[in-house]
Coordinates of C-alpha atoms and ligand atoms in Angstrom, one line a residue:
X205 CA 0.0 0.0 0.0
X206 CA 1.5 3.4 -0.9
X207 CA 1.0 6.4 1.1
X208 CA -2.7 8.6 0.8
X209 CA -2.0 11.9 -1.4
X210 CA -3.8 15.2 -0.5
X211 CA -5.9 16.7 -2.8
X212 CA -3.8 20.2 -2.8
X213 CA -0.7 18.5 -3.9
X214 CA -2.7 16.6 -6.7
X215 CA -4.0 19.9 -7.8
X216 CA -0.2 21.0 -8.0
X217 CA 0.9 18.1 -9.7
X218 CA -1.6 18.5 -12.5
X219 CA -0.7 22.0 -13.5
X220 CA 2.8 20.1 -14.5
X221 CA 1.0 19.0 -17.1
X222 CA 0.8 20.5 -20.7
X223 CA -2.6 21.5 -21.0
X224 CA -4.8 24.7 -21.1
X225 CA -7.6 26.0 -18.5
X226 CA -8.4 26.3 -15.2
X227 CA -8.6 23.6 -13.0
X228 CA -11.8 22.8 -11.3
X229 CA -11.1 19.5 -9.7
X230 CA -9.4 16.3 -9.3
X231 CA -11.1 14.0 -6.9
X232 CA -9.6 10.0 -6.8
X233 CA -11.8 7.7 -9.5
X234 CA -11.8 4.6 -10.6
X235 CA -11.6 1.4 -9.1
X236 CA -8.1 -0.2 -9.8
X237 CA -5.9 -2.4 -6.8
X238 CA -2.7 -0.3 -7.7
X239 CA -2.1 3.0 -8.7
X240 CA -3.7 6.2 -7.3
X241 CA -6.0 7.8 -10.0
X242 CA -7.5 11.4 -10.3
X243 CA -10.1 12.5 -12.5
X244 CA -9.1 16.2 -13.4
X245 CA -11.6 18.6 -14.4
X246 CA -10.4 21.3 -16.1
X247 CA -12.9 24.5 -17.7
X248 CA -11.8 25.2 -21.7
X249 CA -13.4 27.5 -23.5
X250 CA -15.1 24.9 -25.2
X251 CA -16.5 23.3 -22.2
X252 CA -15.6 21.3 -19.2
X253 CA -12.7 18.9 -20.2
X254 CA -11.3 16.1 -18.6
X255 CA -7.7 14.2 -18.1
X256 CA -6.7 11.2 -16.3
X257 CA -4.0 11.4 -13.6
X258 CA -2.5 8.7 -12.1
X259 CA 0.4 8.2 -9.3
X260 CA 2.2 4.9 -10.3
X261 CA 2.2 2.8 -7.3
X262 CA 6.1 2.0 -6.9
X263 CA 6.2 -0.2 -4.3
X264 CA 5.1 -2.8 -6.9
X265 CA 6.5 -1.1 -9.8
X266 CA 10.6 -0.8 -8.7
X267 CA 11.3 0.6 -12.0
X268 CA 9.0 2.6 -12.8
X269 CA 10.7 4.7 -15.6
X270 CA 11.7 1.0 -17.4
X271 CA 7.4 0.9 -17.0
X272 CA 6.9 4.3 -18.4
X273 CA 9.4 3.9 -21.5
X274 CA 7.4 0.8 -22.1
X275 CA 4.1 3.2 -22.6
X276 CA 5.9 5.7 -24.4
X277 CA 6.2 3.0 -27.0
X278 CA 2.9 0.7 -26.7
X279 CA 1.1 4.1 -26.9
X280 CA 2.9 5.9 -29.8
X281 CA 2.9 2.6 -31.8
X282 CA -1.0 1.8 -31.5
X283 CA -1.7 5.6 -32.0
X284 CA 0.2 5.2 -35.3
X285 CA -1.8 1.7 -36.5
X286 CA -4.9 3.0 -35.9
X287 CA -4.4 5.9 -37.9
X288 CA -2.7 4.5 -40.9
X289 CA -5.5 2.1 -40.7
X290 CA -8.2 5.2 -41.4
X291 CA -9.9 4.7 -38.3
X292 CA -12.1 8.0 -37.6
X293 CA -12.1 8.0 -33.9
X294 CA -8.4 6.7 -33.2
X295 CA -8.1 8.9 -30.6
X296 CA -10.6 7.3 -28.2
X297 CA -9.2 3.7 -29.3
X298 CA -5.9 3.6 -27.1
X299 CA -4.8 5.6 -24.4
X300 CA -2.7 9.0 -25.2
X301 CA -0.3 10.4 -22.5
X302 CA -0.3 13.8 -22.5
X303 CA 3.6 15.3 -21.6
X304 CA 4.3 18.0 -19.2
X305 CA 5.1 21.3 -19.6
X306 CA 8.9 20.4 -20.1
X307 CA 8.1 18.1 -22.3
X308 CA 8.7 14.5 -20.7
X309 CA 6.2 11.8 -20.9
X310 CA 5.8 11.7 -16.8
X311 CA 6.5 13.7 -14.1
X312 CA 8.9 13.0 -11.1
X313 CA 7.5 14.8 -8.0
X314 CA 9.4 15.8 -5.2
X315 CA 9.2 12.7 -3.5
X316 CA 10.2 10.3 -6.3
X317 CA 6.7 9.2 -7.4
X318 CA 6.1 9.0 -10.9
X319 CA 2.9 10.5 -12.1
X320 CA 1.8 10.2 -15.9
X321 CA -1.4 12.2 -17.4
X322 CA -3.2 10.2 -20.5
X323 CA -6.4 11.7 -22.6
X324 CA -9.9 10.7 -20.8
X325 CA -11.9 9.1 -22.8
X326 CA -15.6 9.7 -22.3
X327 CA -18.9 8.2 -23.2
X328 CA -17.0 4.6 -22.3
X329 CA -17.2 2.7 -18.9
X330 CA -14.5 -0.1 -17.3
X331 CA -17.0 -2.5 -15.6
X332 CA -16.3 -4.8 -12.5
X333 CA -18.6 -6.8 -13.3
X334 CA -19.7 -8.6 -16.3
X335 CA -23.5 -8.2 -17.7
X336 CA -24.4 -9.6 -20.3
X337 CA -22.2 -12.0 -23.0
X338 CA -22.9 -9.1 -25.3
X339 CA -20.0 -7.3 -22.8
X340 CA -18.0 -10.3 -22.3
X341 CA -17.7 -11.0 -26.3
X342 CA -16.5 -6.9 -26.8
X343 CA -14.1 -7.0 -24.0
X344 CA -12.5 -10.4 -25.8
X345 CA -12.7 -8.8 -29.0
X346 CA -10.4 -5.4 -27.4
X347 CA -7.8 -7.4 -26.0
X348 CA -7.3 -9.6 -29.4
X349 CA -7.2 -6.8 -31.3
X350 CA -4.7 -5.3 -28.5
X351 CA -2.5 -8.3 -29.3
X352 CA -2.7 -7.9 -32.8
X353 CA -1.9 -4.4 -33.0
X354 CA 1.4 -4.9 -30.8
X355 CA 2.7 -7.9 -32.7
X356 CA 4.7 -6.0 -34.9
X357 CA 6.1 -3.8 -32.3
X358 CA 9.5 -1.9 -33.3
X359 CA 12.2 -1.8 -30.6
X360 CA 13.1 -5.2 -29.1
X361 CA 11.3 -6.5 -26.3
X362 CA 9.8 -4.7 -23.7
X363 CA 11.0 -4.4 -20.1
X364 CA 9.8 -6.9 -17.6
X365 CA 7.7 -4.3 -15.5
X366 CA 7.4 -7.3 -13.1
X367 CA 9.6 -10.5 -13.1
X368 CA 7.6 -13.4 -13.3
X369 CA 4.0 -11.7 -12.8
X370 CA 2.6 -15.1 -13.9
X371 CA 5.2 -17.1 -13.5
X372 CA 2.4 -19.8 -11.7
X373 CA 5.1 -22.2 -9.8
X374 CA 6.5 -18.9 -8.5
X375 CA 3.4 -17.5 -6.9
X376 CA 2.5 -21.0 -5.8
X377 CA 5.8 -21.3 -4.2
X378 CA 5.7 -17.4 -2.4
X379 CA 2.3 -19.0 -0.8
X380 CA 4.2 -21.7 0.8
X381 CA 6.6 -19.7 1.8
X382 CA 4.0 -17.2 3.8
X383 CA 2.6 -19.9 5.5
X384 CA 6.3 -21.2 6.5
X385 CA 6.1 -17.8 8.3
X386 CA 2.8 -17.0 9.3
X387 CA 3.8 -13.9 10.1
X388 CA 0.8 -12.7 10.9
X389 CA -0.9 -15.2 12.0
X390 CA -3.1 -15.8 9.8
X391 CA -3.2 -19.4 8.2
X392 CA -5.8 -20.8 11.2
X393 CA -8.7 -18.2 9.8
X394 CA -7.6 -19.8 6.3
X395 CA -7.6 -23.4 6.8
X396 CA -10.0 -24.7 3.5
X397 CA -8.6 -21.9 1.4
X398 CA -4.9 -23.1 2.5
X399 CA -6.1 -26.9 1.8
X400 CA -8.1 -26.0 -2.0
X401 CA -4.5 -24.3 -2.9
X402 CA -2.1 -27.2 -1.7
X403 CA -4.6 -29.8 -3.6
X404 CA -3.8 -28.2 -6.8
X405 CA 0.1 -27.5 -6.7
X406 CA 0.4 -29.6 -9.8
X407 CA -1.3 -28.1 -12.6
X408 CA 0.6 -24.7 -11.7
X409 CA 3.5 -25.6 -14.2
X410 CA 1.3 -26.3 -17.7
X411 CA 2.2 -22.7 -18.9
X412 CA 5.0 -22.0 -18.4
X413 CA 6.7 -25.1 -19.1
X414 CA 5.7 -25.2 -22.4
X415 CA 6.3 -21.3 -22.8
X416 CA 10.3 -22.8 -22.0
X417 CA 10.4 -25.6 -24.2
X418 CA 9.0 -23.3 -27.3
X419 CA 5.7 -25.3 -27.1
X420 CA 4.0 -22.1 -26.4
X421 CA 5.2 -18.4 -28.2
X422 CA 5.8 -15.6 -26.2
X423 CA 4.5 -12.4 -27.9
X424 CA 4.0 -8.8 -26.9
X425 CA 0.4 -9.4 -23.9
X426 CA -1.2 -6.8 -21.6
X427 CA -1.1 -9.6 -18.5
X428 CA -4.1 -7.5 -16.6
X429 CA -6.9 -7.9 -18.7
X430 CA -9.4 -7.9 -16.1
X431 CA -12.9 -6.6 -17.4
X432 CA -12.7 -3.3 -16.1
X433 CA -9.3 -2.9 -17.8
X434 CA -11.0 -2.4 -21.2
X435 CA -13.6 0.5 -21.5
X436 CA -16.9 -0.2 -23.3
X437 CA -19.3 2.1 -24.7
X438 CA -22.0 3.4 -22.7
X439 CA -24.5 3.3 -25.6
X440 CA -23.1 0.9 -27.8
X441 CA -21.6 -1.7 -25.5
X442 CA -19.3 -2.4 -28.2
X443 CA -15.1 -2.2 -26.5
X444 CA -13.5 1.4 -27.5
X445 CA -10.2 1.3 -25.4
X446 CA -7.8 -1.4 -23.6
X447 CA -6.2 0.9 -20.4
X448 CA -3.8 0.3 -17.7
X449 CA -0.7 -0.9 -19.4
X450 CA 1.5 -1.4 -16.9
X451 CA 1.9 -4.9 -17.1
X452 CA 2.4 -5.0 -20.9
X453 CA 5.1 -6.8 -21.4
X454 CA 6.3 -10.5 -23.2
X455 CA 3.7 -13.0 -22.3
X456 CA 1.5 -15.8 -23.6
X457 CA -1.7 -15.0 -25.0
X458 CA -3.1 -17.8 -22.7
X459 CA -2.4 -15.1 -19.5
X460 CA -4.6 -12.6 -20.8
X461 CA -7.6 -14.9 -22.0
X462 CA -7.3 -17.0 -18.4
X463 CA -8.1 -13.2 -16.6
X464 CA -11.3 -12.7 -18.9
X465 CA -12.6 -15.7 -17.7
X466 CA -11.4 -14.8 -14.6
X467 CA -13.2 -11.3 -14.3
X468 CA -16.0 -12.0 -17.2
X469 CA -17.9 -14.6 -16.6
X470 CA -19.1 -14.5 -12.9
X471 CA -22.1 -12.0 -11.7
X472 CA -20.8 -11.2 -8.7
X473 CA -17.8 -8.5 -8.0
X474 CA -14.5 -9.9 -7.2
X475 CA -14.9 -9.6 -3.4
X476 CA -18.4 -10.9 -2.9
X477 CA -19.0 -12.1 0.2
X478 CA -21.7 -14.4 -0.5
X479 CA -20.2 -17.8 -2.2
X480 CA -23.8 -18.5 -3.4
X481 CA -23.6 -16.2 -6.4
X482 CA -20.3 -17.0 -7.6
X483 CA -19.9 -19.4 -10.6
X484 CA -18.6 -19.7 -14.2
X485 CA -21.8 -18.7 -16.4
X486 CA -21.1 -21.1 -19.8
X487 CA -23.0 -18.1 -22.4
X488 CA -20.1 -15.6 -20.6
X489 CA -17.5 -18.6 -21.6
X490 CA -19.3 -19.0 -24.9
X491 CA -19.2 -15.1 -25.7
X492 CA -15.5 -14.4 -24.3
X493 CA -14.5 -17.4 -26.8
X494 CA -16.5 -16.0 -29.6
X495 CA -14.9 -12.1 -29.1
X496 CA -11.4 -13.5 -28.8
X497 CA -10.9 -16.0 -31.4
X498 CA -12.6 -12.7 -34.2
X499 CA -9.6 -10.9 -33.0
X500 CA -7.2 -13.0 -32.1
X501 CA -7.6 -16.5 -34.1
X502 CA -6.0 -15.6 -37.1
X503 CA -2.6 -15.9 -35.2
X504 CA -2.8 -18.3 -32.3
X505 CA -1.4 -21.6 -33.2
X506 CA -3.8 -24.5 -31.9
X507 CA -2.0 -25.3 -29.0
X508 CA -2.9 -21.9 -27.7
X509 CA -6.2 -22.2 -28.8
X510 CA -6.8 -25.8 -27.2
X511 CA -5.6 -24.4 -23.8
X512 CA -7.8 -21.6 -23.6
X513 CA -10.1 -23.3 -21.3
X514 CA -7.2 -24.5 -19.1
X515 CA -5.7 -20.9 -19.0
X516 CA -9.4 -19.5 -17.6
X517 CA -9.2 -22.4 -14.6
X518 CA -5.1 -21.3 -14.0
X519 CA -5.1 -17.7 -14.2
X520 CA -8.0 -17.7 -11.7
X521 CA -6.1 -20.1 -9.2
X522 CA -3.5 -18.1 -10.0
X523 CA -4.8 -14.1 -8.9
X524 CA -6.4 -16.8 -6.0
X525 CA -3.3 -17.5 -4.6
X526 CA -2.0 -14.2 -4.9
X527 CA -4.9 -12.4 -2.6
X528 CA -4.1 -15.7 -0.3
X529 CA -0.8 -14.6 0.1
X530 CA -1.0 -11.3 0.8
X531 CA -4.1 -11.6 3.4
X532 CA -1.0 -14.2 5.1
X533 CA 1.7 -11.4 4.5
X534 CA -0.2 -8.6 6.0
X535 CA -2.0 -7.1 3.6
X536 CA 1.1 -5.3 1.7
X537 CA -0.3 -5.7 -1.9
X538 CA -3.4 -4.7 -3.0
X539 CA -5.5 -2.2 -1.6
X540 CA -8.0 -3.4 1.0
X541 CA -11.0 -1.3 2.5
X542 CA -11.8 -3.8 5.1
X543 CA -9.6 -6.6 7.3
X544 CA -10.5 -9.8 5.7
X545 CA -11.1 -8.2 1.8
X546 CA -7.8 -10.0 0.8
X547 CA -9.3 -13.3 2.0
X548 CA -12.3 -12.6 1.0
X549 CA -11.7 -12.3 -2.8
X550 CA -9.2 -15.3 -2.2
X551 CA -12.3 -17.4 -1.4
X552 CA -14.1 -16.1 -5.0
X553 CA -11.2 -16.9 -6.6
X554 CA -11.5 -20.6 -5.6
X555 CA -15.0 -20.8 -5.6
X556 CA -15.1 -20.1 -9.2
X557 CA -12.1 -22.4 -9.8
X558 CA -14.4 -24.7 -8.6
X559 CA -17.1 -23.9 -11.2
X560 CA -14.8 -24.2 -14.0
X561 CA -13.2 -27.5 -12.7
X562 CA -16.7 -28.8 -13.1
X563 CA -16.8 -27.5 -16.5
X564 CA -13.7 -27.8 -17.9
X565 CA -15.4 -30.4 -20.7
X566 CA -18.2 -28.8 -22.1
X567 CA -15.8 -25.6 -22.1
X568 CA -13.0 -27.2 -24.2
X569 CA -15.8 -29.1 -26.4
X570 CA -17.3 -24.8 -26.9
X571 CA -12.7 -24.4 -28.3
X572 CA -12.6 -27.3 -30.2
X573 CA -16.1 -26.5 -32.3
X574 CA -15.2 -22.9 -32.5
Ligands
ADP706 P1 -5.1 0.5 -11.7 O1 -3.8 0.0 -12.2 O2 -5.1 1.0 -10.3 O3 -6.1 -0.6 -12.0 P2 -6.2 1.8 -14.1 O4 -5.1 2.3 -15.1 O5 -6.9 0.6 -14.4 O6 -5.5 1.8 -12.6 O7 -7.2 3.0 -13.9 C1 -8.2 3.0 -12.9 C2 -9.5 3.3 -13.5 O8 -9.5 4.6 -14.1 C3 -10.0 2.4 -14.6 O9 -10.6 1.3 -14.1 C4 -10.9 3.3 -15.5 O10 -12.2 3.3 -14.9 C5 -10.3 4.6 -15.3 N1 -9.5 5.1 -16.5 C6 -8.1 4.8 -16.6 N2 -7.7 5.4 -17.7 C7 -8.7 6.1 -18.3 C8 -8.8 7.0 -19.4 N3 -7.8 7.3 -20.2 N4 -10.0 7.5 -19.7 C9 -11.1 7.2 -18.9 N5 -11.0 6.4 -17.8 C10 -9.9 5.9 -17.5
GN1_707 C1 -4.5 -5.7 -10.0 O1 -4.4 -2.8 -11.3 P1 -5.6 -3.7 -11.4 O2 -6.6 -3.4 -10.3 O3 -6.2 -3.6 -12.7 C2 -3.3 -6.6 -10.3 C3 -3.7 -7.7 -11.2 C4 -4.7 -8.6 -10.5 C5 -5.9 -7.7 -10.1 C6 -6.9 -8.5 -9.3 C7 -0.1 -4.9 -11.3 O4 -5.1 -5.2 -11.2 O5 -2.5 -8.5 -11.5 O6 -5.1 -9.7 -11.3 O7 -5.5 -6.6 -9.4 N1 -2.3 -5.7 -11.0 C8 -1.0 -5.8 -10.6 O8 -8.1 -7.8 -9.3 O9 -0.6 -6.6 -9.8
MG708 MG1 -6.9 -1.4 -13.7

């Protein structure tokens, strides 16, 4: 957790920022796990205007100018596609950072946070939670279509914003090694949770084994494509623009499908407190499947497209395990607004690992027909 910022400093830190008019306001928004973000609300004399601020979070970004140089270039090269491409309104289609006033891409404040301003885009929501498969099939579609547009990316590979972020075994292993310590402890409020994860150690592997071996490709992923990191249309439905592109980095396509399962096909937020409600709705599967493969399946080899299914069961365990862990370390991670939220959204996590586990054949019967 990174320290609370006043709203007169926020004010301050905008004006570094290379646009014109007064500014009105710049109250937090959005509902993100990471960074700090701030709508600013700024009067042009066309009209109210507005720019999104955000504080990088760099307790779990160490390097965040690597992270930043990394934007500089996913940004600039999917401005540049979409207007070679003719498309009329390629300025709401991917996210714009606007520079400061001396010109730099971000802004390093007095106390070494990095803070970056991009172009709000309006008219489009990120949802935390799914809908309707109309939704789910859109927010597939963006992220293919993200894929696609960052395949040819000039420049070499990107920087690593986090080593290992899905790196399975790794995040399977940091959970062993928190209960080892029990710092906190924790582990005796966590005992079925504990036992579901320890049940499933051997599956963890599948990915990236066979991203080692050359079974799987790496290519250029977003590796946080939860629903509410794509913005649809508020009167269209229809996805206008991937955000938060902090973790875009080399990946396996399979990471980013496994999250929109993860977020996209349960009715129920993330943190829901009530089990009941939480389970793997096939016509969201269907639809996510559907949006992807429009985007996406002209270039994923069939081994990537047989393991789709797979990746929605791992990727789920996965971000499980994570909120496990950190609920056993203390809470250090993700933001929490009450004591047991990290456990809490641990337990949804498995619950709808659960679902899939009992569906894992009718879902890779929906891949192989597709
Ligand atoms: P975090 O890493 O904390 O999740 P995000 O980059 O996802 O932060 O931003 C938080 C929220 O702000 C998003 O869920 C979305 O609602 C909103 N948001 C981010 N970028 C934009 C943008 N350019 N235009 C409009 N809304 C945005
Ligand atoms: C975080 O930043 P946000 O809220 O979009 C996290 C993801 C998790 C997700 C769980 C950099 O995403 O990896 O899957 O929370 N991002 C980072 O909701 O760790
Ligand atoms: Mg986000």
């Amino acid at each position: 957790m990174t320290m609370t910022v006043a709203g007169k400093e926020v004010l301050g830190i905008a004006r570094a920022f290379d646009f014109t008019g007064e500014i009105l306001q710049a109250p937090p928004y959005g509902s993100g796990h990471i960074n700090d973000t701030f709508k600013v609300e700024v009067k042009a004399s066309y009209g109210p205007t507005h720019f999104l601020l955000q504080r990088i979070n760099h307790q779990v970004f160490r390097q965040p100018d690597e992270l930043m140089a990394n934007i500089e270039r996913v940004c600039a090269h999917a401005y540049a596609k979409l207007q070679q491409a003719g498309v009329p309104d390629a300025e709401r289609r991917c996210l714009r950072l606007i520079p400061t006033r001396s010109g730099k891409s971000w802004l390093v404040d007095a106390t070494g946070n990095r803070w970056r301003c991009y172009h709000f885009i309006e008219g489009a929501t990120g949802h935390d939670v799914i809908r309707t498969p109309t939704q789910a099939q859109a927010a597939a579609r963006s992220f293919g279509a993200f894929q696609a547009l960052l395949a040819d990316l000039p420049g070499g590979r990107l920087n690593e914003t986090i080593q290992d972020f899905h790196h399975t075994p790794s995040r399977y292993a940091r959970l062993l090694q928190a209960l080892a310590h029990d710092r906190h402890g924790r582990a005796a409020a966590a005992v079925p949770e504990i036992a579901f994860a320890l049940a499933r150690g051997q599956e963890v592997s599948v990915v990236v084994d066979a991203l080692r071996t050359g079974e799987l490709p790496e290519r250029v992923t977003h590796n946080d494509t939860k629903l509410n990191n794509v913005l649809l249309d508020d009167v269209t439905q229809e996805g206008v623009c991937v955000i938060d592109l902090d973790t875009v980095m080399p990946g396996s396509a399979l990471y980013d499908f496994g999250d929109l399962v993860r977020t996209s096909t349960s009715p129920a937020a993330e943190d829901e407190t009530d089990l009941a409600k939480i389970r793997m709705q096939f016509p969201m599967f269907e639809a996510l499947v559907r949006g992807y493969l429009s985007s996406a399946g002209g270039f994923l080899t069939p081994r990537e497209k047989s393991l789709l299914p797979f990746a929605g069961k791992l990727i789920t365990f996965e971000i499980g395990l994570r909120f496990l862990t950190d609920w056993l370390e203390g809470d250090t991670y993700f933001k929490i607004t009450r004591p047991t939220h990290n456990l809490d959204r641990a337990r949804t996590q498995f619950k709808l690992v659960e679902s899939i586990e009992a569906q894992l054949p009718a879902m890779q019967a929906c891949v192989d027909r597709a």
